[in-house]
mmCIF file of N, CA, C and O in Angstrom:
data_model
loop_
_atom_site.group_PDB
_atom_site.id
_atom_site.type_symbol
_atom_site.label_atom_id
_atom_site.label_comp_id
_atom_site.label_asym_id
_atom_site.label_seq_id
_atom_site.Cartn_x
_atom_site.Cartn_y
_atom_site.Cartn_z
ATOM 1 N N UNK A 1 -68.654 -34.621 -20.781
ATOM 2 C CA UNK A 1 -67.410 -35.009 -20.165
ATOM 3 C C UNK A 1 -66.822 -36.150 -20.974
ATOM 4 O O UNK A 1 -67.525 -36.978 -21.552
ATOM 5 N N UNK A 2 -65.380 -36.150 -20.986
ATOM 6 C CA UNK A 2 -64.965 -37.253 -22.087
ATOM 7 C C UNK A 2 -64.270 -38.808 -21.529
ATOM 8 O O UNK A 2 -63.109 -39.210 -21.602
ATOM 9 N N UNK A 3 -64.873 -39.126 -21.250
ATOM 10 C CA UNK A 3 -64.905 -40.751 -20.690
ATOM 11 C C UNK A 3 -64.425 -41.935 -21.743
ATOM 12 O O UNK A 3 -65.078 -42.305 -22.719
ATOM 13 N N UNK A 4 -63.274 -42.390 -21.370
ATOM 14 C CA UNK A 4 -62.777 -43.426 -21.996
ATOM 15 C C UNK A 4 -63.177 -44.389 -21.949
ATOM 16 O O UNK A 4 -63.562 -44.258 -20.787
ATOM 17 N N UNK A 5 -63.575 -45.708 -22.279
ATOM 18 C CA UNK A 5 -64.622 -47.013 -21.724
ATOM 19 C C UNK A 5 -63.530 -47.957 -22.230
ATOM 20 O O UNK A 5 -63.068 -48.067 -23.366
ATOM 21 N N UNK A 6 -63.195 -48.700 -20.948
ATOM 22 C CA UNK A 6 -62.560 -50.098 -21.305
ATOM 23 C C UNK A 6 -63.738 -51.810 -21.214
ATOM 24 O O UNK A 6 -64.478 -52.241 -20.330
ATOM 25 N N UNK A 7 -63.431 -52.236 -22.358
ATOM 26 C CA UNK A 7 -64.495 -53.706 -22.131
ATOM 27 C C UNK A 7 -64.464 -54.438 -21.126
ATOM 28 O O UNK A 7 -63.369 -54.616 -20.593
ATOM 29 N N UNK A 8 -65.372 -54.925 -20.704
ATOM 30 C CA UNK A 8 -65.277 -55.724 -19.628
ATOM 31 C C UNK A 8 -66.533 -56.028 -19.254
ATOM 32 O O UNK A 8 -67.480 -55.718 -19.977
ATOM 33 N N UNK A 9 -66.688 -56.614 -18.187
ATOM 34 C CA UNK A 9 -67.904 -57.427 -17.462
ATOM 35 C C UNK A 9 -67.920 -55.700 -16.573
ATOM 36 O O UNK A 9 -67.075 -54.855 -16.281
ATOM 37 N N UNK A 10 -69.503 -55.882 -16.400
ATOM 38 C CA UNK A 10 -69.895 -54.785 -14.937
ATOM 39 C C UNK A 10 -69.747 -53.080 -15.880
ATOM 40 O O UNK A 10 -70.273 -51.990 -15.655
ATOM 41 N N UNK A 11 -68.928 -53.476 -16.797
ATOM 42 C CA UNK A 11 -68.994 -51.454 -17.436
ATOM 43 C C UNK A 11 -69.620 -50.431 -16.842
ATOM 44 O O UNK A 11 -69.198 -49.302 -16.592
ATOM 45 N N UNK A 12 -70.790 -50.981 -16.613
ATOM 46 C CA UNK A 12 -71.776 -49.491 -16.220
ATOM 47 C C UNK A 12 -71.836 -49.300 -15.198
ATOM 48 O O UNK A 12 -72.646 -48.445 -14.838
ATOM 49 N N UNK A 13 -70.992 -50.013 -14.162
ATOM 50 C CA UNK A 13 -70.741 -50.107 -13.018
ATOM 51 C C UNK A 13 -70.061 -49.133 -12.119
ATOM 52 O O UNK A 13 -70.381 -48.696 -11.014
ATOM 53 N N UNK A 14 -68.667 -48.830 -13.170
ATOM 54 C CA UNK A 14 -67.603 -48.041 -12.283
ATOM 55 C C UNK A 14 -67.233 -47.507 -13.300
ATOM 56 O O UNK A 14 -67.108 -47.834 -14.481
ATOM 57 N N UNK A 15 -66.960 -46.064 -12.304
ATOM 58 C CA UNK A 15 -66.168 -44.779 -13.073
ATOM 59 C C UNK A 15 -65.065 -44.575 -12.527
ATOM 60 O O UNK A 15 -65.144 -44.541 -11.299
ATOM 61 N N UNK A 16 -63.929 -44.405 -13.000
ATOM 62 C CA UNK A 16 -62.620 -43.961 -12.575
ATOM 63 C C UNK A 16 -62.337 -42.700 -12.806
ATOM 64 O O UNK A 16 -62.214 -42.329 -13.973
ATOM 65 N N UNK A 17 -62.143 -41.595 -11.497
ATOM 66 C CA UNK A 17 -61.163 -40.570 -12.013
ATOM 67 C C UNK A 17 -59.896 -40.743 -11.542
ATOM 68 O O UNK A 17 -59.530 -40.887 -10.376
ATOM 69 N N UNK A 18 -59.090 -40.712 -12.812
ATOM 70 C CA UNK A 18 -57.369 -41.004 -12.267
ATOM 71 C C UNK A 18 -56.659 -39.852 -12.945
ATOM 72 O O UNK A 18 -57.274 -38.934 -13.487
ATOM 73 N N UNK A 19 -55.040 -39.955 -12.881
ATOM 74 C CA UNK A 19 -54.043 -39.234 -12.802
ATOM 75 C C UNK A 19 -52.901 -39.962 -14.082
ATOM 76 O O UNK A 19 -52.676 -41.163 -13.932
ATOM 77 N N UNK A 20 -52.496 -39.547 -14.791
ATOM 78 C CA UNK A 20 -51.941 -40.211 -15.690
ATOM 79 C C UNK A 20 -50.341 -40.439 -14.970
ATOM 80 O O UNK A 20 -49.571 -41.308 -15.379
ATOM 81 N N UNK A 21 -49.987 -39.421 -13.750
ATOM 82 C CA UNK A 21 -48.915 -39.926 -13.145
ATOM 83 C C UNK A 21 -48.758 -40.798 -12.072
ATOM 84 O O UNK A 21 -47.653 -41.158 -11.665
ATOM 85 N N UNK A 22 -50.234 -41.289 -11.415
ATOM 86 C CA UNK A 22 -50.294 -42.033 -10.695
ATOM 87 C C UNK A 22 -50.172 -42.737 -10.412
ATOM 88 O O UNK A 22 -51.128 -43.395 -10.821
ATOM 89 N N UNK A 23 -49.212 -43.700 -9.527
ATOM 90 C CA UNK A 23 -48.863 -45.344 -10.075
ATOM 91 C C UNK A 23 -50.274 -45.979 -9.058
ATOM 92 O O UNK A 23 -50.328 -47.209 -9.062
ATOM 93 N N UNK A 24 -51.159 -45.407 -8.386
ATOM 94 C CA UNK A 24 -51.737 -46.061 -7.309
ATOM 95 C C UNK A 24 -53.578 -46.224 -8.494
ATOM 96 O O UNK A 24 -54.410 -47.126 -8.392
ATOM 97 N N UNK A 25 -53.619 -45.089 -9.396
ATOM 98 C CA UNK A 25 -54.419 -44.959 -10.319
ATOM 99 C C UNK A 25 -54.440 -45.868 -11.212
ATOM 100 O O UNK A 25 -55.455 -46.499 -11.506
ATOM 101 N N UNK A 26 -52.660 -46.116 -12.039
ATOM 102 C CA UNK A 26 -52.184 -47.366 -12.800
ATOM 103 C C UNK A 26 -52.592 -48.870 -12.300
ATOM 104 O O UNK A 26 -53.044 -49.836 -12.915
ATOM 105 N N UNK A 27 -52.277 -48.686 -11.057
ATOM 106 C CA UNK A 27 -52.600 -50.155 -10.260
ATOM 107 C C UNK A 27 -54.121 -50.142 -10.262
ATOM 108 O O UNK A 27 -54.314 -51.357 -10.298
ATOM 109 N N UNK A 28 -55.302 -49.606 -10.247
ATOM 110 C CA UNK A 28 -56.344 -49.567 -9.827
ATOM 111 C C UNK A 28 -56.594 -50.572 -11.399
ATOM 112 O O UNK A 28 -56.663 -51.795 -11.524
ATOM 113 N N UNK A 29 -56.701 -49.260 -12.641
ATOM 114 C CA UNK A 29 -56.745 -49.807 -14.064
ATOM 115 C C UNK A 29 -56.523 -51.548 -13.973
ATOM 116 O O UNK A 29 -57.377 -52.426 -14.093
ATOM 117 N N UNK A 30 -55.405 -51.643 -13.779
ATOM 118 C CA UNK A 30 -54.791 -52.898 -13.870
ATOM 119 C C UNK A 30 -55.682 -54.555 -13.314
ATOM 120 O O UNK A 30 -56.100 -55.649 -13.691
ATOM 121 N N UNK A 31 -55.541 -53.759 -12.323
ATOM 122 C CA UNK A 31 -56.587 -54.669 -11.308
ATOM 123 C C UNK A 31 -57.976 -54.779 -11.611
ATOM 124 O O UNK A 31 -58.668 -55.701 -11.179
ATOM 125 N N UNK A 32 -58.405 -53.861 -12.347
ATOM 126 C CA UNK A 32 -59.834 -54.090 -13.690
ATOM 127 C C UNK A 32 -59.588 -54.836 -14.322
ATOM 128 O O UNK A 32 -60.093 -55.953 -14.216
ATOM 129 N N UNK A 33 -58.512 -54.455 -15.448
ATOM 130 C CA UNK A 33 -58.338 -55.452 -16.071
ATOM 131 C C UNK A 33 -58.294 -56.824 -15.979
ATOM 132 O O UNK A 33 -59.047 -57.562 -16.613
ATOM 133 N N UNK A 34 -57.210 -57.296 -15.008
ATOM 134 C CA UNK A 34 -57.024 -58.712 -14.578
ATOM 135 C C UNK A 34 -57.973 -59.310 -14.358
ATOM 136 O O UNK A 34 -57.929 -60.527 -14.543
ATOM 137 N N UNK A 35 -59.155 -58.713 -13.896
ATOM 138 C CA UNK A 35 -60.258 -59.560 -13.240
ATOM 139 C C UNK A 35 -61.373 -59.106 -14.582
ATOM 140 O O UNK A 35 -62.589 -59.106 -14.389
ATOM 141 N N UNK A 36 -60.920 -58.828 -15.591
ATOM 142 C CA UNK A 36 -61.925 -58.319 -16.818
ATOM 143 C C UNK A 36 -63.223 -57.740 -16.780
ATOM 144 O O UNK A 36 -64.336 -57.948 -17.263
ATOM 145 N N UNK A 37 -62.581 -56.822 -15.918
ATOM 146 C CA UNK A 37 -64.039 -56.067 -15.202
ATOM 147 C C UNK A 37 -63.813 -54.310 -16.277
ATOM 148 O O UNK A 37 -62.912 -53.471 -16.286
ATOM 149 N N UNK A 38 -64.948 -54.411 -16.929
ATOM 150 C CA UNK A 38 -64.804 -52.997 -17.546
ATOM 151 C C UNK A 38 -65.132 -51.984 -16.782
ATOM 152 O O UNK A 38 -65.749 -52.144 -15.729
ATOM 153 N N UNK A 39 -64.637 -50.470 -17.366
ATOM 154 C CA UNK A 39 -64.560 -49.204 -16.447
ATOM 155 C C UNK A 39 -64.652 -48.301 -17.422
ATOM 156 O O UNK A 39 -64.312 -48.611 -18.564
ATOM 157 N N UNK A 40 -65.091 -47.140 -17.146
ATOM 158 C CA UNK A 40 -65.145 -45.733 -17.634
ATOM 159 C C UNK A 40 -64.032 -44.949 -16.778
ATOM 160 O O UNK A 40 -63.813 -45.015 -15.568
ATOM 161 N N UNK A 41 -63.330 -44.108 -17.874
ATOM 162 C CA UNK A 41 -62.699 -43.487 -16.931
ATOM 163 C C UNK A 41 -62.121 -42.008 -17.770
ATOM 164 O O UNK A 41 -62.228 -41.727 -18.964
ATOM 165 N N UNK A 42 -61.480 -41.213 -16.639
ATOM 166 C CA UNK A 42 -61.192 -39.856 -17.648
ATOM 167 C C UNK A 42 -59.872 -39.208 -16.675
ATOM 168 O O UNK A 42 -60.040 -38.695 -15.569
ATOM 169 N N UNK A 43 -58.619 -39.358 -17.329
ATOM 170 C CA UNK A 43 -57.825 -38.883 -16.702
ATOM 171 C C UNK A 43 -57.758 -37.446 -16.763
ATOM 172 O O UNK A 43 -57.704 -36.732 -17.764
ATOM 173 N N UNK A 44 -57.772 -37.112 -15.491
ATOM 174 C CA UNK A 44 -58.244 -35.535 -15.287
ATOM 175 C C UNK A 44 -56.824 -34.880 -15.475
ATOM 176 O O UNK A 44 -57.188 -33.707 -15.554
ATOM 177 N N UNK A 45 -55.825 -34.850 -15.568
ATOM 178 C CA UNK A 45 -54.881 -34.198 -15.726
ATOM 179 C C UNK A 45 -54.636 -34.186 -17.455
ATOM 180 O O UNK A 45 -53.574 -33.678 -17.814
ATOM 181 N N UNK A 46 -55.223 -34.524 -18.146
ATOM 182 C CA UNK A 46 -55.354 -34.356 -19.697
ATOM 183 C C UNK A 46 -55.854 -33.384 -20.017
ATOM 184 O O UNK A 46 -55.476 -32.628 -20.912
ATOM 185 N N UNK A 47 -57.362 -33.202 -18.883
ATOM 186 C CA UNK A 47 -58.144 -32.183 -19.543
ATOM 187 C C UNK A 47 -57.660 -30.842 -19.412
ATOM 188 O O UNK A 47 -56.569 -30.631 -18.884
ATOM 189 N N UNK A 48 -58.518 -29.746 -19.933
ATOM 190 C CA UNK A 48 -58.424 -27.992 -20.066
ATOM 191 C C UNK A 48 -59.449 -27.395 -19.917
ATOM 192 O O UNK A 48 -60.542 -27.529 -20.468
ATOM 193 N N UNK A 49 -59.176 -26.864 -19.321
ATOM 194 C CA UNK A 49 -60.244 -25.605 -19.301
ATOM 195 C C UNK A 49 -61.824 -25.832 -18.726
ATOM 196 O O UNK A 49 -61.724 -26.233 -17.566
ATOM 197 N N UNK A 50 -62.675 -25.764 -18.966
ATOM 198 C CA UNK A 50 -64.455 -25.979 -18.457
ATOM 199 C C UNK A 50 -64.513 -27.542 -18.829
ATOM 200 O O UNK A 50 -65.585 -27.805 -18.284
ATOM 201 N N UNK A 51 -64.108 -28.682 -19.355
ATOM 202 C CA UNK A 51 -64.252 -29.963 -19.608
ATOM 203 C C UNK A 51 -63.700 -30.157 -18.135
ATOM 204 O O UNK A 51 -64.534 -30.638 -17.367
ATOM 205 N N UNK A 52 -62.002 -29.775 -17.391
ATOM 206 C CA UNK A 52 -61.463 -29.790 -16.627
ATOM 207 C C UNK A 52 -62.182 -29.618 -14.995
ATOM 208 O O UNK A 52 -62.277 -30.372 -14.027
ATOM 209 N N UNK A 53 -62.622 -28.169 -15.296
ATOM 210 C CA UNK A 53 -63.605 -27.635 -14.220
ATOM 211 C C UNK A 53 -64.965 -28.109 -13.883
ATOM 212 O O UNK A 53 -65.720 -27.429 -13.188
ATOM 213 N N UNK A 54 -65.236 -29.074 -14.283
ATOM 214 C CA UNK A 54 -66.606 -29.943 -15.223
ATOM 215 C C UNK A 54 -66.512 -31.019 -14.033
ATOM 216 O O UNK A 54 -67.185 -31.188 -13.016
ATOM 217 N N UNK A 55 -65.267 -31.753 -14.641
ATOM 218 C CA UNK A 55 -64.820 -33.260 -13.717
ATOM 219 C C UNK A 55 -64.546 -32.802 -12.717
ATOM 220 O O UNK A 55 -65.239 -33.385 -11.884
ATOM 221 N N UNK A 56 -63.640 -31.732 -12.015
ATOM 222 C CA UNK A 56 -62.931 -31.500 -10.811
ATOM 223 C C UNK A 56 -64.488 -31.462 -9.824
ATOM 224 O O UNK A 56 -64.624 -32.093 -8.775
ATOM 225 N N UNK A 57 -65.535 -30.593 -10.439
ATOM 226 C CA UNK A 57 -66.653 -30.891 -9.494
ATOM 227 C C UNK A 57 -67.328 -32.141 -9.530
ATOM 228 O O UNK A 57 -67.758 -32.638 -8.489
ATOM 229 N N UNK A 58 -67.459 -32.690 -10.631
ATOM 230 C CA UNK A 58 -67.495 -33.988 -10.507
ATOM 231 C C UNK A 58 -67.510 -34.776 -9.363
ATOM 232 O O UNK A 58 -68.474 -35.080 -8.660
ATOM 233 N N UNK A 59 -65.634 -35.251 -9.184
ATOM 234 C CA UNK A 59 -64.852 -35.423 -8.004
ATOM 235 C C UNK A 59 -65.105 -35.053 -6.928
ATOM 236 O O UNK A 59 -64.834 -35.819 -6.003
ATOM 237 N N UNK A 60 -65.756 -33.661 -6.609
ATOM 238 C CA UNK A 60 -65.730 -32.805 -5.758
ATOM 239 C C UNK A 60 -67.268 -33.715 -5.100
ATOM 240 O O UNK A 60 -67.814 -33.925 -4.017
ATOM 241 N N UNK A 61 -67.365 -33.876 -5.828
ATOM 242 C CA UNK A 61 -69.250 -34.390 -5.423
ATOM 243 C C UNK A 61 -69.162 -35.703 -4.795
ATOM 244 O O UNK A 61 -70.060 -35.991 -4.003
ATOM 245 N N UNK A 62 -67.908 -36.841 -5.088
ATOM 246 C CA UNK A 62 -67.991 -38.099 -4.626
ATOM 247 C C UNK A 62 -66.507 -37.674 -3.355
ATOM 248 O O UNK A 62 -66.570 -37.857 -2.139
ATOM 249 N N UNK A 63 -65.656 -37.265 -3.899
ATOM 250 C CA UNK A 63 -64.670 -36.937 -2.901
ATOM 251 C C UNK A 63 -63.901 -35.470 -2.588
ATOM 252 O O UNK A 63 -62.832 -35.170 -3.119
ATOM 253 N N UNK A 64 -64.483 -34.772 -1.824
ATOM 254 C CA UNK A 64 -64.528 -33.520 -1.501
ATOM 255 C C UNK A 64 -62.999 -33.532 -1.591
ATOM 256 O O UNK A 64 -62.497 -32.647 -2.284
ATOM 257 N N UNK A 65 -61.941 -34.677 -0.805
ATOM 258 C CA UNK A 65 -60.731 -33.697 -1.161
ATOM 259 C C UNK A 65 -59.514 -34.035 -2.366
ATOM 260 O O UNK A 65 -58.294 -33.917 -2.481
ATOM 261 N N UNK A 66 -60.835 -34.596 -3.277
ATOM 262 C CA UNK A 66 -60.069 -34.688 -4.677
ATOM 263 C C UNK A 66 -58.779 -35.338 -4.832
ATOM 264 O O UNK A 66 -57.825 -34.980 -5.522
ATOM 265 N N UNK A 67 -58.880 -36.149 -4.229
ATOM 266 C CA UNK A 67 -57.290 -37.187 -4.574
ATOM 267 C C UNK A 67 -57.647 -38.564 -5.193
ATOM 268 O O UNK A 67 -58.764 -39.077 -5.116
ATOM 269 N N UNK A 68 -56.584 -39.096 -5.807
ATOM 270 C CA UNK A 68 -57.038 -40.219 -7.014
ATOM 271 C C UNK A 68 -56.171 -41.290 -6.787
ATOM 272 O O UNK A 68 -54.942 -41.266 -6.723
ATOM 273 N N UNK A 69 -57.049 -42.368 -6.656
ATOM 274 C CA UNK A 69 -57.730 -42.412 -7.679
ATOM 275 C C UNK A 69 -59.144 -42.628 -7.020
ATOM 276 O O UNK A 69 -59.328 -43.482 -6.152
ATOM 277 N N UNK A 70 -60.282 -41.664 -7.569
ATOM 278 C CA UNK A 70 -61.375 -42.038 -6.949
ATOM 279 C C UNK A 70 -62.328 -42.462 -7.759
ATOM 280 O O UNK A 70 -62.685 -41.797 -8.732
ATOM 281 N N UNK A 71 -63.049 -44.077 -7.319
ATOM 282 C CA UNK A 71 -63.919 -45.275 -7.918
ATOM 283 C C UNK A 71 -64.895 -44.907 -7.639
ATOM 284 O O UNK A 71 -65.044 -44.581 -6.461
ATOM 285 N N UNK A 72 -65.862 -44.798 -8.434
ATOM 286 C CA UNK A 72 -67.334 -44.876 -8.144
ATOM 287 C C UNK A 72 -68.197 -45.935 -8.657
ATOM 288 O O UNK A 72 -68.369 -46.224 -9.841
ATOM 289 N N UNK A 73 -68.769 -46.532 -7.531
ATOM 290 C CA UNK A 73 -69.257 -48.095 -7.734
ATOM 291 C C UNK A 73 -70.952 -48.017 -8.202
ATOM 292 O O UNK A 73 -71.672 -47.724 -7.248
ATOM 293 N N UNK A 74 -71.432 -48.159 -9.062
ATOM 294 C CA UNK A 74 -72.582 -48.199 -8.836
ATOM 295 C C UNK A 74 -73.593 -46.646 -8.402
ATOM 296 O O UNK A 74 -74.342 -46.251 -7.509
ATOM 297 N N UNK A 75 -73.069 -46.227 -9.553
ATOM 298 C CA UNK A 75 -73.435 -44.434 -8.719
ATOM 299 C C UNK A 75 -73.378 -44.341 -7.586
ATOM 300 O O UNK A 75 -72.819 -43.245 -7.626
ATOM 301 N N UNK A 76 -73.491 -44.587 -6.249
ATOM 302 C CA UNK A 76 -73.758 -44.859 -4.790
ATOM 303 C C UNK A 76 -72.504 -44.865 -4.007
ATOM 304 O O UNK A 76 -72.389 -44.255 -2.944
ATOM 305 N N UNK A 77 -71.452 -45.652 -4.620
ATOM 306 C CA UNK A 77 -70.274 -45.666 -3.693
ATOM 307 C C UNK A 77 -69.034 -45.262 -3.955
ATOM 308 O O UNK A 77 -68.390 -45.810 -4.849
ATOM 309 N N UNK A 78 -68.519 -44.243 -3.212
ATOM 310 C CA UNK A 78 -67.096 -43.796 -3.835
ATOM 311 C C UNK A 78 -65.967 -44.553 -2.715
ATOM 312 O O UNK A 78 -66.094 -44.643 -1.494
ATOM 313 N N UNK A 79 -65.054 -44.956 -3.413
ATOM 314 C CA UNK A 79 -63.858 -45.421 -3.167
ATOM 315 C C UNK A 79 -62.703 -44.812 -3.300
ATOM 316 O O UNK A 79 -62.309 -44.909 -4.462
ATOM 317 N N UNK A 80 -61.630 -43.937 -2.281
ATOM 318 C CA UNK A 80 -60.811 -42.988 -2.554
ATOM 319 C C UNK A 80 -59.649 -43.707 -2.750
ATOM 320 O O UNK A 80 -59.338 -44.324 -1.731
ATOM 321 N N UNK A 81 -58.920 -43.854 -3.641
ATOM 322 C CA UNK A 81 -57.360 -44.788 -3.171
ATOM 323 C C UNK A 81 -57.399 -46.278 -3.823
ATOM 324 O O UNK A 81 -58.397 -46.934 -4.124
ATOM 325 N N UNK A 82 -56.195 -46.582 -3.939
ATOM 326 C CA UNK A 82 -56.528 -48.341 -4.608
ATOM 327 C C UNK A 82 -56.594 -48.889 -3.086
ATOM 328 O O UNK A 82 -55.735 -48.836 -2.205
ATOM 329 N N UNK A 83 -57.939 -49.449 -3.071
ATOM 330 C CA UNK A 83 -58.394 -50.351 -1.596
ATOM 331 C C UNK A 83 -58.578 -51.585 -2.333
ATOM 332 O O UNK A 83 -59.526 -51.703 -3.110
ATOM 333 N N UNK A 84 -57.727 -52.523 -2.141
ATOM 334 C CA UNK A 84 -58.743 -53.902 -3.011
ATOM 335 C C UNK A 84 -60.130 -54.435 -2.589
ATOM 336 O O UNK A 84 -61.165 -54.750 -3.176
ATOM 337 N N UNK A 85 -59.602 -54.387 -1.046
ATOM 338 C CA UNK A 85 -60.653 -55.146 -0.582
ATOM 339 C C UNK A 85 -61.479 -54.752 -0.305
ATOM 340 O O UNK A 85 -62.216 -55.489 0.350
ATOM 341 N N UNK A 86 -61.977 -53.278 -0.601
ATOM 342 C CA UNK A 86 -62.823 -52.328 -0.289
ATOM 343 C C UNK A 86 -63.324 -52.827 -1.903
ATOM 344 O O UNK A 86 -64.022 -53.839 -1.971
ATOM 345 N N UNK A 87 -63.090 -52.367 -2.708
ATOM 346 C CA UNK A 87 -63.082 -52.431 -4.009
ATOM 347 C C UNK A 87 -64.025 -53.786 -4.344
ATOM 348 O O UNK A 87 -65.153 -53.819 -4.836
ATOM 349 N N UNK A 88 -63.336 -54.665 -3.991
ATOM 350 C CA UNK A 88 -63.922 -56.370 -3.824
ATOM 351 C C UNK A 88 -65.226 -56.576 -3.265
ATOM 352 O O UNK A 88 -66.198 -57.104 -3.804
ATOM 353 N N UNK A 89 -65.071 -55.868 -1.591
ATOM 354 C CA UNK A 89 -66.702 -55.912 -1.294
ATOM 355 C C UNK A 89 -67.689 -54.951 -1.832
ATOM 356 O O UNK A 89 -68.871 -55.076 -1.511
ATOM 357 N N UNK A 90 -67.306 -53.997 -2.626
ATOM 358 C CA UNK A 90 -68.006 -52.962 -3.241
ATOM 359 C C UNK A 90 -69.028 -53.458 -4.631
ATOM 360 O O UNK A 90 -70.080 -53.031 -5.107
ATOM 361 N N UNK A 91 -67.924 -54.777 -5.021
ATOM 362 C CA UNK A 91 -68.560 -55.515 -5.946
ATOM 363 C C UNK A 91 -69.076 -56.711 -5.878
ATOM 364 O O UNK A 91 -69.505 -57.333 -6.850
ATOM 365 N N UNK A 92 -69.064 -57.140 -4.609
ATOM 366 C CA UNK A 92 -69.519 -58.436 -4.628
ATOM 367 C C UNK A 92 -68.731 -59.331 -4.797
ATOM 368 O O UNK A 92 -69.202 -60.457 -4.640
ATOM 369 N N UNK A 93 -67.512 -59.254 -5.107
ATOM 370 C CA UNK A 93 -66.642 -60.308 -5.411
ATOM 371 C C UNK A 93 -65.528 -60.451 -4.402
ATOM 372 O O UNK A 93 -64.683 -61.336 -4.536
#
């Protein structure tokens, strides 16, 4: 699967699947950033074909009804939606 990695503190922490039209996906990114928290991530509307069908189960496995942007904290916790404060206690911060 093709995973983009942004630098940051925590990296191996959280996976992002987002939407490249998403402004709620954009805001999520962002809000990594600011707080220089790194992320993996793979905007699923890029992909094709079995790479595509690959992630969608992916998704399917942390959030059955596949809407984005969905965070996964720590292998263990999925986060559907930009929640900050969900997000915040997810990390400890």
């Amino acid at each position: 699967m093709g995973m983009n990695e942004v630098e940051g503190k925590d990296k191996e922490r959280i996976t992002l699947y987002t939407l490249t039209t998403c402004v709620w996906c954009k805001k999520t990114k962002q809000f990594f950033q600011d707080l220089g928290i790194g992320y993996r991530y793979t905007d699923v509307d890029l992909l094709e074909g079995e790479e595509r069908d690959a992630v969608m189960e992916e998704v399917k496995r942390w959030n059955p009804d596949c809407s984005f942007p969905s965070i996964v904290i720590d292998k263990s916790t999925c986060i559907v939606g930009f929640n900050e404060a969900r997000i915040r206690e997810a990390l400890g911060r």
